[in-house]
Amino acid sequence: MPAEIITSETITPKTVTPETVVAEARGWLGVSWRHQGRSRSGIDCVGLVVCVAHALDLSDYDSTGYSRRAQGQGFVEHFRGNMDGVAIPDARSGDVLVFADQAYPCHCGFLTERLGHPHLLHAHATRRQVIEEPYAGEWPDKIKFAFRFRSPGH
């Protein structure tokens, strides 16, 4: 019997669902916050998105050339270049939300759902760790953009 030849046409890309994204992100709950962190010893909001994308083979992109203070639209340009924009009302669990404190985008996290209610899973600098909390209070007023991971291979 001849050996099977494996080519790119015979390899099925990994299926990534919103549930897969949320499950991977939840695996980071409780990890300490650290500016520009990219490991389980410390992670920031962008690092959380980067590490989830890497773990699911959605992207190999990363950038650590950002400060803790918002400076123009550069923060959001990284998302625009590597993810698909979504209308905010169309955002669903597993999508990445980008927030602004004042005029400029400066924070991001995953939209999730618990008990039928929207939540935000993010690396929170003030609380010093990755948390999942209700998407309520200040968060809906601060949202500026929503993004969705592209399918593997796109």
Coordinates of C-alpha atoms in Angstrom, one line a residue:
M1 CA 0.0 0.0 0.0
P2 CA 1.5 3.4 -1.0
A3 CA 2.2 6.0 1.7
E4 CA -0.2 8.9 1.9
I5 CA 1.2 12.1 0.7
I6 CA 0.2 15.1 2.9
T7 CA -0.1 18.4 1.2
S8 CA -1.6 21.8 2.2
E9 CA -4.7 20.7 0.3
T10 CA -5.1 17.6 2.6
I11 CA -4.6 19.5 5.9
T12 CA -7.9 20.7 7.4
P13 CA -7.4 24.1 9.1
K14 CA -8.3 24.1 12.8
T15 CA -11.8 25.3 13.5
V16 CA -11.9 28.1 16.0
T17 CA -15.3 29.1 17.4
P18 CA -16.2 32.0 19.7
E19 CA -16.4 29.4 22.5
T20 CA -12.8 28.2 21.7
V21 CA -11.6 31.8 22.0
V22 CA -13.4 32.4 25.3
A23 CA -12.2 29.1 26.7
E24 CA -8.6 30.0 25.8
A25 CA -8.9 33.5 27.3
R26 CA -10.5 32.1 30.5
G27 CA -7.4 30.0 30.9
W28 CA -5.6 33.2 31.8
L29 CA -7.9 34.2 34.6
G30 CA -5.9 35.1 37.7
V31 CA -2.6 35.7 35.9
S32 CA -0.8 38.8 37.3
W33 CA -0.9 42.0 35.3
R34 CA 2.4 43.3 33.9
H35 CA 2.8 46.0 31.3
Q36 CA 3.8 44.4 28.0
G37 CA 3.7 41.0 29.6
R38 CA 3.4 38.0 27.4
S39 CA 3.6 35.0 29.7
R40 CA 1.8 33.4 32.7
S41 CA 4.2 35.3 35.0
G42 CA 2.6 38.5 33.9
I43 CA 0.4 39.8 31.0
D44 CA -1.3 43.1 30.0
C45 CA -4.5 43.6 28.0
V46 CA -2.8 43.5 24.6
G47 CA -0.6 40.5 25.7
L48 CA -3.8 38.6 26.5
V49 CA -5.2 39.1 23.0
V50 CA -1.8 38.2 21.5
C51 CA -1.3 35.1 23.6
V52 CA -4.9 33.8 22.8
A53 CA -4.3 34.4 19.1
H54 CA -1.0 32.6 19.2
A55 CA -2.4 29.6 21.2
L56 CA -5.2 29.2 18.6
D57 CA -2.9 29.7 15.6
L58 CA -5.0 32.8 14.6
S59 CA -2.0 35.1 14.3
D60 CA 1.7 35.3 15.0
Y61 CA 1.6 39.1 15.2
D62 CA 2.8 41.0 18.2
S63 CA 3.9 44.5 19.1
T64 CA 5.3 45.8 22.3
G65 CA 6.0 49.3 21.1
Y66 CA 3.3 51.0 23.1
S67 CA 3.2 53.0 26.3
R68 CA 0.7 52.9 29.2
R69 CA -0.7 56.2 28.1
A70 CA -2.9 56.5 25.0
Q71 CA -1.1 58.3 22.2
G72 CA -3.3 58.9 19.1
Q73 CA -4.9 56.0 17.1
G74 CA -1.7 53.8 16.9
F75 CA -3.1 51.4 19.5
V76 CA -6.2 50.6 17.4
E77 CA -4.2 50.4 14.1
H78 CA -2.6 47.1 15.3
F79 CA -6.1 45.6 15.6
R80 CA -7.3 47.0 12.3
G81 CA -4.3 45.4 10.6
N82 CA -4.7 42.0 12.1
M83 CA -8.4 41.5 12.8
D84 CA -11.7 42.2 11.1
G85 CA -13.7 45.2 12.4
V86 CA -17.2 44.5 13.7
A87 CA -20.0 47.0 14.3
I88 CA -20.2 47.4 18.1
P89 CA -23.9 46.2 18.2
D90 CA -22.9 43.1 16.3
A91 CA -20.0 42.1 18.7
R92 CA -20.4 38.6 20.1
S93 CA -18.7 36.5 22.7
G94 CA -15.1 35.9 21.7
D95 CA -14.7 39.3 20.0
V96 CA -12.2 41.9 21.2
L97 CA -13.5 45.2 22.4
V98 CA -11.3 48.3 22.4
F99 CA -11.9 51.1 24.9
A100 CA -10.8 54.7 25.4
D101 CA -10.4 56.5 28.7
Q102 CA -10.4 60.0 27.2
A103 CA -10.0 60.7 23.5
Y104 CA -7.7 57.8 22.5
P105 CA -8.0 54.0 22.6
C106 CA -6.0 52.5 25.3
H107 CA -7.5 49.2 26.6
C108 CA -8.9 46.0 25.2
G109 CA -10.5 42.8 26.4
F110 CA -12.7 39.9 25.3
L111 CA -16.5 40.0 25.3
T112 CA -17.8 36.9 27.0
E113 CA -21.1 35.7 28.4
R114 CA -22.0 34.3 31.8
L115 CA -25.5 33.3 32.8
G116 CA -26.9 35.1 29.7
H117 CA -25.3 38.4 30.5
P118 CA -22.3 40.1 28.7
H119 CA -19.0 40.1 30.5
L120 CA -15.6 41.5 29.9
L121 CA -12.5 39.3 30.3
H122 CA -9.3 41.5 30.4
A123 CA -6.0 42.1 32.1
H124 CA -6.9 44.9 34.6
A125 CA -4.0 47.1 35.6
T126 CA -5.7 48.5 38.7
R127 CA -6.8 45.0 40.0
R128 CA -3.4 43.7 38.9
Q129 CA -4.6 40.5 37.2
V130 CA -6.8 39.0 34.5
I131 CA -10.4 39.2 35.5
E132 CA -13.9 38.5 34.1
E133 CA -16.5 41.0 35.2
P134 CA -19.9 42.1 34.0
Y135 CA -19.8 44.3 30.9
A136 CA -21.6 47.1 32.8
G137 CA -20.9 50.3 34.6
E138 CA -18.2 52.4 32.9
W139 CA -17.4 49.9 30.1
P140 CA -20.2 50.3 27.7
D141 CA -19.6 54.1 27.7
K142 CA -15.9 53.7 26.9
I143 CA -16.2 51.2 24.0
K144 CA -14.9 52.6 20.7
F145 CA -14.2 49.6 18.5
A146 CA -14.9 45.8 18.2
F147 CA -12.8 43.3 16.3
R148 CA -13.1 39.6 15.4
F149 CA -10.3 37.2 14.8
R150 CA -9.9 36.1 11.2
S151 CA -10.2 32.5 10.4
P152 CA -6.9 30.6 10.3
G153 CA -5.2 31.0 6.9
H154 CA -6.8 34.3 6.1

